[in-house]
mmCIF file of C-alpha atoms and ligand atoms in Angstrom:
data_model
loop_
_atom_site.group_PDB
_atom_site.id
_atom_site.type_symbol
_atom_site.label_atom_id
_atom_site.label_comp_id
_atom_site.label_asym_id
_atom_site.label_seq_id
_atom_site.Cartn_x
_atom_site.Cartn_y
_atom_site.Cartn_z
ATOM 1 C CA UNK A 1 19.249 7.816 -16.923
ATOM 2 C CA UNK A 2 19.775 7.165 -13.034
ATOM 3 C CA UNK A 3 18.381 4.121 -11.622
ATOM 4 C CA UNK A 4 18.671 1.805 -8.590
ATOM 5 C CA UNK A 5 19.540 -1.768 -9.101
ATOM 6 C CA UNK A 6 20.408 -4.547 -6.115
ATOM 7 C CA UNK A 7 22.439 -7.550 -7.426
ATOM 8 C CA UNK A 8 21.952 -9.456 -3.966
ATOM 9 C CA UNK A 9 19.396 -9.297 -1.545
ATOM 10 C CA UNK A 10 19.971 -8.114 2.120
ATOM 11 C CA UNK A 11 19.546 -4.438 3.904
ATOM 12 C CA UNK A 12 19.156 -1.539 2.179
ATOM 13 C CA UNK A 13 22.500 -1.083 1.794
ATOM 14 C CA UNK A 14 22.122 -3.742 -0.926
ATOM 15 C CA UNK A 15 20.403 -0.319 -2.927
ATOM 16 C CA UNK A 16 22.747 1.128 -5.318
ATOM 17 C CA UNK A 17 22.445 3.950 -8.023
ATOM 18 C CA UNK A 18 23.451 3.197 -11.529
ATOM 19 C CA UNK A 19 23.372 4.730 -14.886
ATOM 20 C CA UNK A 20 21.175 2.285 -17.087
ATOM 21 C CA UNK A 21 20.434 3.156 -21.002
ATOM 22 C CA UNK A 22 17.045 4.687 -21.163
ATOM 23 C CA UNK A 23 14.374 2.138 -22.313
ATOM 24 C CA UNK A 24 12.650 2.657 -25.507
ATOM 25 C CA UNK A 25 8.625 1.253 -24.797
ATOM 26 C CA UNK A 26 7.858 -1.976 -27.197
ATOM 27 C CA UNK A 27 4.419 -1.567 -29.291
ATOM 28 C CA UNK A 28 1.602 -1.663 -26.519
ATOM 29 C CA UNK A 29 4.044 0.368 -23.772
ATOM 30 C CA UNK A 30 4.966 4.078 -22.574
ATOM 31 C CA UNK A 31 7.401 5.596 -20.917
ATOM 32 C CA UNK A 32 6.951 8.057 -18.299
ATOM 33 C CA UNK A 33 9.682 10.207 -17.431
ATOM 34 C CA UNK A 34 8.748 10.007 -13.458
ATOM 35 C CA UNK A 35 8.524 13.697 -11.255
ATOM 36 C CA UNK A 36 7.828 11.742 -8.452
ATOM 37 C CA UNK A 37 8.121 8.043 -7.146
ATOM 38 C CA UNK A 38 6.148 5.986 -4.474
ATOM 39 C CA UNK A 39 7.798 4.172 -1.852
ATOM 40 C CA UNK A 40 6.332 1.175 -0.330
ATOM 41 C CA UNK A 41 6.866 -1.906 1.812
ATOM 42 C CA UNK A 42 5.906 -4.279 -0.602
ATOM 43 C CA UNK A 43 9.664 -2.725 -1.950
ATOM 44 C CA UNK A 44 11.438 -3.567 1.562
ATOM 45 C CA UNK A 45 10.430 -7.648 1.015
ATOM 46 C CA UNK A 46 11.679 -7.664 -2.648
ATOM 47 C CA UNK A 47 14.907 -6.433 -1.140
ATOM 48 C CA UNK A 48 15.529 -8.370 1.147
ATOM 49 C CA UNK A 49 14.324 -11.720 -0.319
ATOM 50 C CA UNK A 50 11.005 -12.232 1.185
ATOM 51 C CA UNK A 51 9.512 -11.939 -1.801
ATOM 52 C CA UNK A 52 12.257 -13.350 -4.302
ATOM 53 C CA UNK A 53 13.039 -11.447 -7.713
ATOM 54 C CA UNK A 54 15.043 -12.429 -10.344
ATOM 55 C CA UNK A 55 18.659 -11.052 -9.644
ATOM 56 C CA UNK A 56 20.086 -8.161 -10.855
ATOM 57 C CA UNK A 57 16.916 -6.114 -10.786
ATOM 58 C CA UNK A 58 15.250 -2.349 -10.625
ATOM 59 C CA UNK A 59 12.816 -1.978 -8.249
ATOM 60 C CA UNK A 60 9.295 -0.059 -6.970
ATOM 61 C CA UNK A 61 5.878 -0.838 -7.947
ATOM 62 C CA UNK A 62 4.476 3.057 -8.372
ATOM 63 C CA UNK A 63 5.616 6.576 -9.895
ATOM 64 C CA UNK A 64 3.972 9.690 -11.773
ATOM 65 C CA UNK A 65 5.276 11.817 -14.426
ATOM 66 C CA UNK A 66 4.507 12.800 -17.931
ATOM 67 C CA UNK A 67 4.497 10.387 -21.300
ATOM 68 C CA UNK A 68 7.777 10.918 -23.154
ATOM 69 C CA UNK A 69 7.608 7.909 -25.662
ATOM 70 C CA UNK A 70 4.657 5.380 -26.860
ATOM 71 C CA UNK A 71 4.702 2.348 -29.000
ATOM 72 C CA UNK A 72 2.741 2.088 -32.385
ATOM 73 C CA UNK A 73 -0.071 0.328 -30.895
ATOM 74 C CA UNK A 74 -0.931 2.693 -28.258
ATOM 75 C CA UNK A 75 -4.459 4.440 -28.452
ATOM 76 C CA UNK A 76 -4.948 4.937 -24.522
ATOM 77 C CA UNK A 77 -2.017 7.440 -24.374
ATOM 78 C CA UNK A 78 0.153 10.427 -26.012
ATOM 79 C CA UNK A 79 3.178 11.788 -25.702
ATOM 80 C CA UNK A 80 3.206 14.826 -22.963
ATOM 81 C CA UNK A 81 -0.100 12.990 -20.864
ATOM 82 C CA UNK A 82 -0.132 13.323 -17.345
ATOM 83 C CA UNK A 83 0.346 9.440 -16.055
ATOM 84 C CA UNK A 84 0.795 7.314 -13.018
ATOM 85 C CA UNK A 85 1.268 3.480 -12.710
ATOM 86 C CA UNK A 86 0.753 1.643 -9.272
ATOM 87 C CA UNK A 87 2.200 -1.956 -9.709
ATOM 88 C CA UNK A 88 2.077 -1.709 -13.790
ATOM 89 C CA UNK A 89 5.413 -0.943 -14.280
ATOM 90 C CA UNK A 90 7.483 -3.355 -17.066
ATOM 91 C CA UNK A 91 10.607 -1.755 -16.436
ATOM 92 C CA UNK A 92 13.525 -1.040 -15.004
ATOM 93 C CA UNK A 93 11.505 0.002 -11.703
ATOM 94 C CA UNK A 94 10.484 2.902 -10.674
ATOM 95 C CA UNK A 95 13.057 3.928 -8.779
ATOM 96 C CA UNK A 96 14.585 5.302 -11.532
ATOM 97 C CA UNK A 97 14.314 8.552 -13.852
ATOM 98 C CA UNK A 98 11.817 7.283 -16.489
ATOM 99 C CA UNK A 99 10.028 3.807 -16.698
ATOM 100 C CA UNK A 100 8.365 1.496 -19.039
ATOM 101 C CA UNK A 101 5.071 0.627 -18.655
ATOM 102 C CA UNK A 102 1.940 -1.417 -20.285
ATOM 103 C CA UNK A 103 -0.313 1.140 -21.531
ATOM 104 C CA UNK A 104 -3.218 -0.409 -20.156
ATOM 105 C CA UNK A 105 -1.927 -0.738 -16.825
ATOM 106 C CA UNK A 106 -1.003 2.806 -16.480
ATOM 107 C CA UNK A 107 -3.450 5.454 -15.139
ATOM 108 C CA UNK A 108 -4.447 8.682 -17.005
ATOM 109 C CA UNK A 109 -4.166 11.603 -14.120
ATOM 110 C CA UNK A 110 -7.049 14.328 -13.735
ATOM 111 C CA UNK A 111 -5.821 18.122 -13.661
ATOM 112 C CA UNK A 112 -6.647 18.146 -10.077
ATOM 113 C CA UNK A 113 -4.060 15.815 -8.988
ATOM 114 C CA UNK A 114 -0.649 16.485 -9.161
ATOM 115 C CA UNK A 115 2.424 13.909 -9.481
ATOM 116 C CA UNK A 116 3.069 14.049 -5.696
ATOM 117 C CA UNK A 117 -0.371 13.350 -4.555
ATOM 118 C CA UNK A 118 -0.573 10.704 -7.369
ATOM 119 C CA UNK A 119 2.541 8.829 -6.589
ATOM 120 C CA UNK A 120 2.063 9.120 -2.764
ATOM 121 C CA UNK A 121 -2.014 7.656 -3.425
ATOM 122 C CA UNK A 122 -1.989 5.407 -6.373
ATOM 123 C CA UNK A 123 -0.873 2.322 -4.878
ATOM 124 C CA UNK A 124 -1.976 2.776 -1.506
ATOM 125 C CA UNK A 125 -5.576 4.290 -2.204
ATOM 126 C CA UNK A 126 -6.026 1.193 -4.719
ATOM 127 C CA UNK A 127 -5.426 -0.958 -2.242
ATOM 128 C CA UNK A 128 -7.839 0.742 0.264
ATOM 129 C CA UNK A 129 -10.535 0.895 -2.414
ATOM 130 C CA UNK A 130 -10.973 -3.204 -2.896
ATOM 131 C CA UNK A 131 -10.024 -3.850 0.376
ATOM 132 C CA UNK A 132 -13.177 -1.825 2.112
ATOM 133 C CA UNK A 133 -15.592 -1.788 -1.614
ATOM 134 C CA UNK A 134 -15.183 -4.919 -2.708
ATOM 135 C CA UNK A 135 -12.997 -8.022 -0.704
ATOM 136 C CA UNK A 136 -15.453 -6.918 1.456
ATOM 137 C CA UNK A 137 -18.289 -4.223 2.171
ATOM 138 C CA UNK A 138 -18.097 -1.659 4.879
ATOM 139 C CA UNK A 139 -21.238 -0.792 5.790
ATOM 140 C CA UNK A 140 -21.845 2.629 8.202
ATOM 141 C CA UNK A 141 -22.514 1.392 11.440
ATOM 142 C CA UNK A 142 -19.903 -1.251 11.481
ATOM 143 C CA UNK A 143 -16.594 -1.387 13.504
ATOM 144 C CA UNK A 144 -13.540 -2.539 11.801
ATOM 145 C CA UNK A 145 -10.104 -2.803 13.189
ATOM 146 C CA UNK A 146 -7.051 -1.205 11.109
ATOM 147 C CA UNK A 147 -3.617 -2.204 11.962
ATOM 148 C CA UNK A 148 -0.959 0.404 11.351
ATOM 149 C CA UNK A 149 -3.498 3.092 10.887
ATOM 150 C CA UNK A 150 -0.610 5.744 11.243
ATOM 151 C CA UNK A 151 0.993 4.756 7.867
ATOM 152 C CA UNK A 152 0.575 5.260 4.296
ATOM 153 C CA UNK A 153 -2.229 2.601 2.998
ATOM 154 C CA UNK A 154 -3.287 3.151 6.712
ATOM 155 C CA UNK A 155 -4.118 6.655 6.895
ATOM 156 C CA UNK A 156 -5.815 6.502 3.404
ATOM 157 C CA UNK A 157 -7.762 3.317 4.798
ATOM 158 C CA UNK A 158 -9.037 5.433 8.148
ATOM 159 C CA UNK A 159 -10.454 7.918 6.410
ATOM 160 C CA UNK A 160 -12.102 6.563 3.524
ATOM 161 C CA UNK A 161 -13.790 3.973 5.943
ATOM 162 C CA UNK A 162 -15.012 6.687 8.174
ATOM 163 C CA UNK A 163 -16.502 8.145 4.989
ATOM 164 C CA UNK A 164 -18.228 4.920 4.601
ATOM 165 C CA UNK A 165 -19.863 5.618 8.060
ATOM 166 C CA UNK A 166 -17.740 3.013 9.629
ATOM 167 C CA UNK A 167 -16.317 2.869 12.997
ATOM 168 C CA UNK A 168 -12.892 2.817 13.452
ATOM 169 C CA UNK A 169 -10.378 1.002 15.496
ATOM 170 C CA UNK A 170 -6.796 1.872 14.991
ATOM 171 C CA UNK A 171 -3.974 0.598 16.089
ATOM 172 C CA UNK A 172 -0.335 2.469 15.926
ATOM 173 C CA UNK A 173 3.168 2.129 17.345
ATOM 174 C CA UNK A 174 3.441 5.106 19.600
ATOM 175 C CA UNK A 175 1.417 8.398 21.063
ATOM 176 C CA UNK A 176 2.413 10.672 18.234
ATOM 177 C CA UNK A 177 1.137 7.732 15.845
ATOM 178 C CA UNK A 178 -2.256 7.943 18.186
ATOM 179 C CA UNK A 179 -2.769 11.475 17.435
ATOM 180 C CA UNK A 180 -2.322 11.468 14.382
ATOM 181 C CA UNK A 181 -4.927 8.947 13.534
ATOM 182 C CA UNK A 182 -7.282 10.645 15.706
ATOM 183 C CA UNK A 183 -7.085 14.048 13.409
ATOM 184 C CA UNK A 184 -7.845 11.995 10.565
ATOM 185 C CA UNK A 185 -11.047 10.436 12.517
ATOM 186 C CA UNK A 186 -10.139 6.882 14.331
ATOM 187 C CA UNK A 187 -12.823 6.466 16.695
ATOM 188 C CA UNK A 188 -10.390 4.266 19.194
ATOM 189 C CA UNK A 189 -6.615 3.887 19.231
ATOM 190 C CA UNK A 190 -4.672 0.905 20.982
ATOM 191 C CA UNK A 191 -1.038 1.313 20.902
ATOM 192 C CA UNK A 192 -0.510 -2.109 20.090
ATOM 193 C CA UNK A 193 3.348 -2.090 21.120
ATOM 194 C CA UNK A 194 2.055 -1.794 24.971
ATOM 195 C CA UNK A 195 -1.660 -2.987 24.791
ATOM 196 C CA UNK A 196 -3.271 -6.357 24.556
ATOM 197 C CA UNK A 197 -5.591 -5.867 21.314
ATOM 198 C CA UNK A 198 -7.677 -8.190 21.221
ATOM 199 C CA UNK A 199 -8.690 -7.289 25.281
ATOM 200 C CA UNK A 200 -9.015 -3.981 23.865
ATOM 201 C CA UNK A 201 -11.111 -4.530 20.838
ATOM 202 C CA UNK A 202 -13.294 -6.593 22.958
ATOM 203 C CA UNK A 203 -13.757 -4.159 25.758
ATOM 204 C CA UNK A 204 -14.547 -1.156 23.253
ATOM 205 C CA UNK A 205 -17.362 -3.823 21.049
ATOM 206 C CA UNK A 206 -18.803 -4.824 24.362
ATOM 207 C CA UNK A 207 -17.414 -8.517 24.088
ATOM 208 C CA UNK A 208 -18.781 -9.118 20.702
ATOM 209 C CA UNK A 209 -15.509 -8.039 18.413
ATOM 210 C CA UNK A 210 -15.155 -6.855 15.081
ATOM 211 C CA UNK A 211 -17.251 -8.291 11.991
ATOM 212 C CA UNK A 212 -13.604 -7.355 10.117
ATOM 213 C CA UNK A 213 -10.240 -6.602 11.132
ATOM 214 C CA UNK A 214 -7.795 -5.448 8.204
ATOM 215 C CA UNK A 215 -4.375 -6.806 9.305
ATOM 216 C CA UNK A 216 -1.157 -5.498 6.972
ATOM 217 C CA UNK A 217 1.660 -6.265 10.146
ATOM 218 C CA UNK A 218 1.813 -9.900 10.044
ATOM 219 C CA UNK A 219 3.660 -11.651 12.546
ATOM 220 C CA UNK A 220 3.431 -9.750 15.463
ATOM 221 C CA UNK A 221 -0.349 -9.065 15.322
ATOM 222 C CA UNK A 222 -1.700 -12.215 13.978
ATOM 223 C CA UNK A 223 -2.975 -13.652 17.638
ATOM 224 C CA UNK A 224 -4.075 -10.049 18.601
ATOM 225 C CA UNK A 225 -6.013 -9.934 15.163
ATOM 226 C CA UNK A 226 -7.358 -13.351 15.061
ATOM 227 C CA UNK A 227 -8.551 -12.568 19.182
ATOM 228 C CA UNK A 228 -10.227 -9.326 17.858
ATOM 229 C CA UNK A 229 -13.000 -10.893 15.621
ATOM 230 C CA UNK A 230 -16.222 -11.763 16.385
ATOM 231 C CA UNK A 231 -17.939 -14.642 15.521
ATOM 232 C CA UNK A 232 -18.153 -15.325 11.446
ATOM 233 C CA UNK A 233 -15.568 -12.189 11.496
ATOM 234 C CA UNK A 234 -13.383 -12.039 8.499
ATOM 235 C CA UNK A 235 -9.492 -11.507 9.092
ATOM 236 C CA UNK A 236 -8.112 -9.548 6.466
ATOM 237 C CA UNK A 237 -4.413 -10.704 6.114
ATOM 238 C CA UNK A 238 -2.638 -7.958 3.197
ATOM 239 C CA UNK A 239 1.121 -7.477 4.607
ATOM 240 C CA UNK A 240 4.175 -8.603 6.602
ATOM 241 C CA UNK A 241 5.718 -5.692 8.020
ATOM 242 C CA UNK A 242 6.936 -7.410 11.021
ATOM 243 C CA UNK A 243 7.493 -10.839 9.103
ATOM 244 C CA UNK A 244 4.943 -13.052 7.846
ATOM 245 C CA UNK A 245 2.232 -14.646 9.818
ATOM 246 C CA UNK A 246 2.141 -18.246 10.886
ATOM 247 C CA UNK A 247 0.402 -20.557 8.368
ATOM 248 C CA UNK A 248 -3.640 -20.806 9.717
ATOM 249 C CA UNK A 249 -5.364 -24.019 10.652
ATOM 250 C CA UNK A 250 -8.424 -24.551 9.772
ATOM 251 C CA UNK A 251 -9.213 -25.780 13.478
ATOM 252 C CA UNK A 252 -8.344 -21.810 14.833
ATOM 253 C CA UNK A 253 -10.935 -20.558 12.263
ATOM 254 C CA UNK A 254 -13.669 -22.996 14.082
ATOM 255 C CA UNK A 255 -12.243 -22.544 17.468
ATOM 256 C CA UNK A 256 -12.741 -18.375 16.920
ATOM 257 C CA UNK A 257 -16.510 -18.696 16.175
ATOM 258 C CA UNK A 258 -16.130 -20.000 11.969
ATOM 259 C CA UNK A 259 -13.648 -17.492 10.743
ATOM 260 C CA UNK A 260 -13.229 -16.666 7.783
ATOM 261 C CA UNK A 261 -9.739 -15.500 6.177
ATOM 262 C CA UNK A 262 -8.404 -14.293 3.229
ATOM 263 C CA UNK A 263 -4.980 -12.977 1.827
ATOM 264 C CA UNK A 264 -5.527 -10.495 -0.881
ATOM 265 C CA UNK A 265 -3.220 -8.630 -3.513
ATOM 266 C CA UNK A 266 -3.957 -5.973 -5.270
ATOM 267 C CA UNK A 267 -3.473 -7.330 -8.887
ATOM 268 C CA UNK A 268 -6.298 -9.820 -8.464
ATOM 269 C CA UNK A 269 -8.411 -6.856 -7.966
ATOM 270 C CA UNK A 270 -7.576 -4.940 -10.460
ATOM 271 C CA UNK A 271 -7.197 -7.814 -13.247
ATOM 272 C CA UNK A 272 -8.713 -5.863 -15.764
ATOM 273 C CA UNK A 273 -7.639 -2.301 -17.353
ATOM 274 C CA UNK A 274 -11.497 -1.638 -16.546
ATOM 275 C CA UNK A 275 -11.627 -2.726 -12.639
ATOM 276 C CA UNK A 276 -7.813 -0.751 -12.712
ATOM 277 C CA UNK A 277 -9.484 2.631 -13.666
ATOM 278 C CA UNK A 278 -12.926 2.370 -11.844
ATOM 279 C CA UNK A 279 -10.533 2.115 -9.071
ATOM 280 C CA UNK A 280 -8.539 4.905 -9.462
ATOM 281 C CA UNK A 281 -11.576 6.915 -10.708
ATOM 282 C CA UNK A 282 -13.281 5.984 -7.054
ATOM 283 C CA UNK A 283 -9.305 7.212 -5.228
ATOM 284 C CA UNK A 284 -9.773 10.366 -7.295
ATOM 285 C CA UNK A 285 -13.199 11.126 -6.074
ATOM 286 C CA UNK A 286 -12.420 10.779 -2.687
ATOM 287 C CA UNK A 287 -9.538 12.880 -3.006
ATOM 288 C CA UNK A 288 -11.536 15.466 -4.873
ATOM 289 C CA UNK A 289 -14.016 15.569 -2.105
ATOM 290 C CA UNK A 290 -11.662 16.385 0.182
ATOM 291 C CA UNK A 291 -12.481 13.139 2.567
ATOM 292 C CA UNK A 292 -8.868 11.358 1.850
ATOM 293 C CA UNK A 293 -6.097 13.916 2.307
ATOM 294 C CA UNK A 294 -2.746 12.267 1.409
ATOM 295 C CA UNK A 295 0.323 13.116 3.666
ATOM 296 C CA UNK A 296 3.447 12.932 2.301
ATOM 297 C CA UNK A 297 4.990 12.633 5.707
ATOM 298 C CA UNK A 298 8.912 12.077 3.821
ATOM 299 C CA UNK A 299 10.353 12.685 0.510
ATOM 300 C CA UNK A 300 13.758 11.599 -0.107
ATOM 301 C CA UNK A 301 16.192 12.042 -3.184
ATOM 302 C CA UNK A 302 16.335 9.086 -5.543
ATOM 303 C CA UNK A 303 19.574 8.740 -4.879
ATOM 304 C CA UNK A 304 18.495 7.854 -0.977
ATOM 305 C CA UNK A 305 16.844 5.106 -1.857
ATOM 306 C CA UNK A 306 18.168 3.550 1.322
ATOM 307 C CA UNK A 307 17.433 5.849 3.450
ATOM 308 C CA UNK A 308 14.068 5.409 2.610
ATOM 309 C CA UNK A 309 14.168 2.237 3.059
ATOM 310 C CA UNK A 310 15.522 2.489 6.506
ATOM 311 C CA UNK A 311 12.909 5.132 7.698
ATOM 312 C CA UNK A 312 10.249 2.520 6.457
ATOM 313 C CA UNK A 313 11.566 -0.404 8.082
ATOM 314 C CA UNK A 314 12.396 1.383 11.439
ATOM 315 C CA UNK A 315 8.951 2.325 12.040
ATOM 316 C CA UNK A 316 10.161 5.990 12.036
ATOM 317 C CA UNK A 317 7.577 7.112 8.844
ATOM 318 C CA UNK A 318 3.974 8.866 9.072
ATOM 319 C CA UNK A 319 2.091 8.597 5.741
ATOM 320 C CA UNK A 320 3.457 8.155 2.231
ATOM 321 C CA UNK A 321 7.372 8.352 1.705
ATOM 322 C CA UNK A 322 8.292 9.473 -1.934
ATOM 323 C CA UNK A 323 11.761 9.520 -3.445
ATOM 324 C CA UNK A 324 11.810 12.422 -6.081
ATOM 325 C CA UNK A 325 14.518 12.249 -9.053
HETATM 326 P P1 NDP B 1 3.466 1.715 6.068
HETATM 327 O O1 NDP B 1 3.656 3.155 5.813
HETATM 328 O O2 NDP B 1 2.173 1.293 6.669
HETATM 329 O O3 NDP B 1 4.656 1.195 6.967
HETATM 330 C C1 NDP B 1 4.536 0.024 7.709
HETATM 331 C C2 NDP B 1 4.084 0.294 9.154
HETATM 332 O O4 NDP B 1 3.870 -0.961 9.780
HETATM 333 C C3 NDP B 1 5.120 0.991 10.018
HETATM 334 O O5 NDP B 1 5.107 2.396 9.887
HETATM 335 C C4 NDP B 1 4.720 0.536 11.403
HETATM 336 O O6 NDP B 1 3.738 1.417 11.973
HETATM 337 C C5 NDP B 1 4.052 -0.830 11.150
HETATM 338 N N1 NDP B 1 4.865 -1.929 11.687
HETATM 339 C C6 NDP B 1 4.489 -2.785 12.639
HETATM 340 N N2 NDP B 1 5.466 -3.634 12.945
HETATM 341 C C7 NDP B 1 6.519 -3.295 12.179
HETATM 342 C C8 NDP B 1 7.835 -3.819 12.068
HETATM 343 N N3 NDP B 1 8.277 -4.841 12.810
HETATM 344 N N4 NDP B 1 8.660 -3.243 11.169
HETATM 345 C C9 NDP B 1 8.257 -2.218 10.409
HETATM 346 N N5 NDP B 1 7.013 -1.685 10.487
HETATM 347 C C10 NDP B 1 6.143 -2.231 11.362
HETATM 348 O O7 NDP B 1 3.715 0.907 4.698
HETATM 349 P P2 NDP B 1 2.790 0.849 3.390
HETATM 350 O O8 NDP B 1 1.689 1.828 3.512
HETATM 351 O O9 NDP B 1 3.691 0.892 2.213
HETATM 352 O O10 NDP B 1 2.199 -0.624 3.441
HETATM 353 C C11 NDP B 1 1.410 -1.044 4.543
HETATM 354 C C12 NDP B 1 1.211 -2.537 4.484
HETATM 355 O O11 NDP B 1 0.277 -2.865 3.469
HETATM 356 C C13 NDP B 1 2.479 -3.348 4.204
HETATM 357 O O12 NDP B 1 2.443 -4.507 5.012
HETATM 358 C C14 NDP B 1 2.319 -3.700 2.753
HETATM 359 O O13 NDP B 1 3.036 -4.828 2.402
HETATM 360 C C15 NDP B 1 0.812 -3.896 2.659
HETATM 361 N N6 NDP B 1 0.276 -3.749 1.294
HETATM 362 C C16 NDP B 1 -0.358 -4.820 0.719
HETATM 363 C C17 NDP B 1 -0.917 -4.734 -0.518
HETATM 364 C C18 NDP B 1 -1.652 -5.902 -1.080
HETATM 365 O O14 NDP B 1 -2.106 -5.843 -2.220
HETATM 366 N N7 NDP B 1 -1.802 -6.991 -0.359
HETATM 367 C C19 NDP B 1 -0.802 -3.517 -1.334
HETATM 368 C C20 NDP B 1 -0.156 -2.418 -0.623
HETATM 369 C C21 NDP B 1 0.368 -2.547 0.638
HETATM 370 P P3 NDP B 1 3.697 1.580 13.614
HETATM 371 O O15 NDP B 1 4.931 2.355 13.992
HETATM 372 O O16 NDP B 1 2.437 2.326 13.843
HETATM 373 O O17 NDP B 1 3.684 0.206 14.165
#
């Protein structure tokens, strides 16, 4: 089977496509022969040694497909179910034509979803679902402020807190960005590349700020976030896309009006096969119901992993990006 190994971290020219043996799952693992594959940015930091893997190595976190093989010990699954895993992979990565995978970290699909929607939502709509159910509670009424609203856990996170009754303040990288969110129901957009956001975010809340302000850029927004929130706010600190933030001081969180923050991951939300499918069951629902629509704004080869890659990291993608093999 094809695959995509890196041997040394760096650009994505670092991605390379290889034929690997296919992987035969151990007792308690499947493998899915993948018909579609999620791309996401969590992928870009492996690669380049933000986040540091063990070298040579497969990579991607998410992909959907159909059971070809499972081990002796496997009830959850058979052979020819309709799967996806988001993050539960074993191996090589999923970037790749098949992949192994723990049965109980892999999800079963409904008929209703296909392997596009599933690999383009999985991860991302996971994500959305503890970061506005349960690291915190969105209540309707409140205002929240999402960074990088025009992007794939962003879109999924405007919506489903608008169908929570929330209001929402997004924040994108450029007009086309701003409409976008807008269709999908952002009550106010700051294009934080030109505006001051935390001016903004206090103008639009009257002075008072945001109770909670979900923060996935990093670097380049952490003053602008930390500005936004209003007294015993919560900042919300889930990605890095323009580098990590600086370490926080205790003394900043007073200083704001007694901040609180936090810096979530998705597997401590999902630490049980039970909290992984009442998850997924609550991303299917809401994609059932029609009030999360998942755009697969790119779909690339799996051979382009890198271009992919590039897309991502040059701003230059709307949505979910898939690679297809
Ligand atoms: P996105 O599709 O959201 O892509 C990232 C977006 O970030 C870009 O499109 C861009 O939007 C914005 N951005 C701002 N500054 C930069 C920069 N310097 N370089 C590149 N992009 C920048 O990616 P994903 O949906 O895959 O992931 C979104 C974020 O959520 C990532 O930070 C990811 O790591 C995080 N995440 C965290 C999880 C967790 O468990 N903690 C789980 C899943 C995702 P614009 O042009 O509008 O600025």
């Amino acid at each position: 089977m094809r695959a995509i190994r890196f041997e040394r971290t760096g650009g994505p020219d670092v991605l390379e496509l290889v034929d690997v043996e296919t992987p035969m799952p151990g007792p308690r693992q499947i493998l899915i022969h993948h018909e579609a594959i999620g791309v996401n940015f969590i992928e870009t930091y492996q690669r380049s040694g933000l986040y540091p893997m063990k070298l040579p190595s497969g990579l991607g976190g998410e992909a959907a497909g159909v059971v070809t093989a499972v081990g002796d010990e496997v009830t959850r699954f058979k052979i020819g179910d309709r799967v996806a895993t988001a993050g539960g992979g074993v191996g090589p990565g999923a970037y790749a034509d098949y992949s192994i995978a723990a049965a109980e970290r892999a999800v079963a699909l409904p008929d209703t979803i296909d392997s596009r929607t599933a690999a383009a939502a999985l991860l991302k709509g996971m994500t959305t679902e503890f970061l506005l159910r349960r690291l915190h509670r969105v209540e309707a009424g409140e205002t929240i402020l999402v960074h990088a609203a025009a992007g794939g856990v962003g879109q999924i996170m405007v919506q489903w807190a608008k169908a929570l009754g929330a209001v929402v303040i997004a924040t994108v990288g450029s007009e086309a960005k701003a409409a976008r969110v807008r269709e999908l129901g952002a009550d106010h957009v700051i294009l934080y590349r030109d505006q001051d956001v935390a001016a903004e975010v206090r103008r639009i809340t009257g002075g008072k700020g945001v109770p909670v302000a979900y923060d996935s850029v990093g670097k380049d927004t952490f003053e602008g976030t930390l500005g936004s929130l209003a007294r015993r706010g919560l900042f919300v600190s889930f990605g890095n896309a323009s580098g990590p933030p600086p370490p926080v001081e205790g003394r900043q969180l007073m200083l704001g009006g007694s901040l609180f923050f936090t810096r979530p991951t998705m597997v401590d939300y999902q630490a049980t096969t039970e909290e992984l499918d009442t998850s997924a069951a609550a991303l299917w629902a809401m994609i059932g119901s029609g009030q999360v629509k998942i755009e697969i704004g790119q779909t690339f080869a799996l051979a382009e992993a890198r271009k992919a890659h590039e897309a991502l990291e040059s701003r230059a993608t709307v949505g979910a990006s898939l690679l297809i093999p």
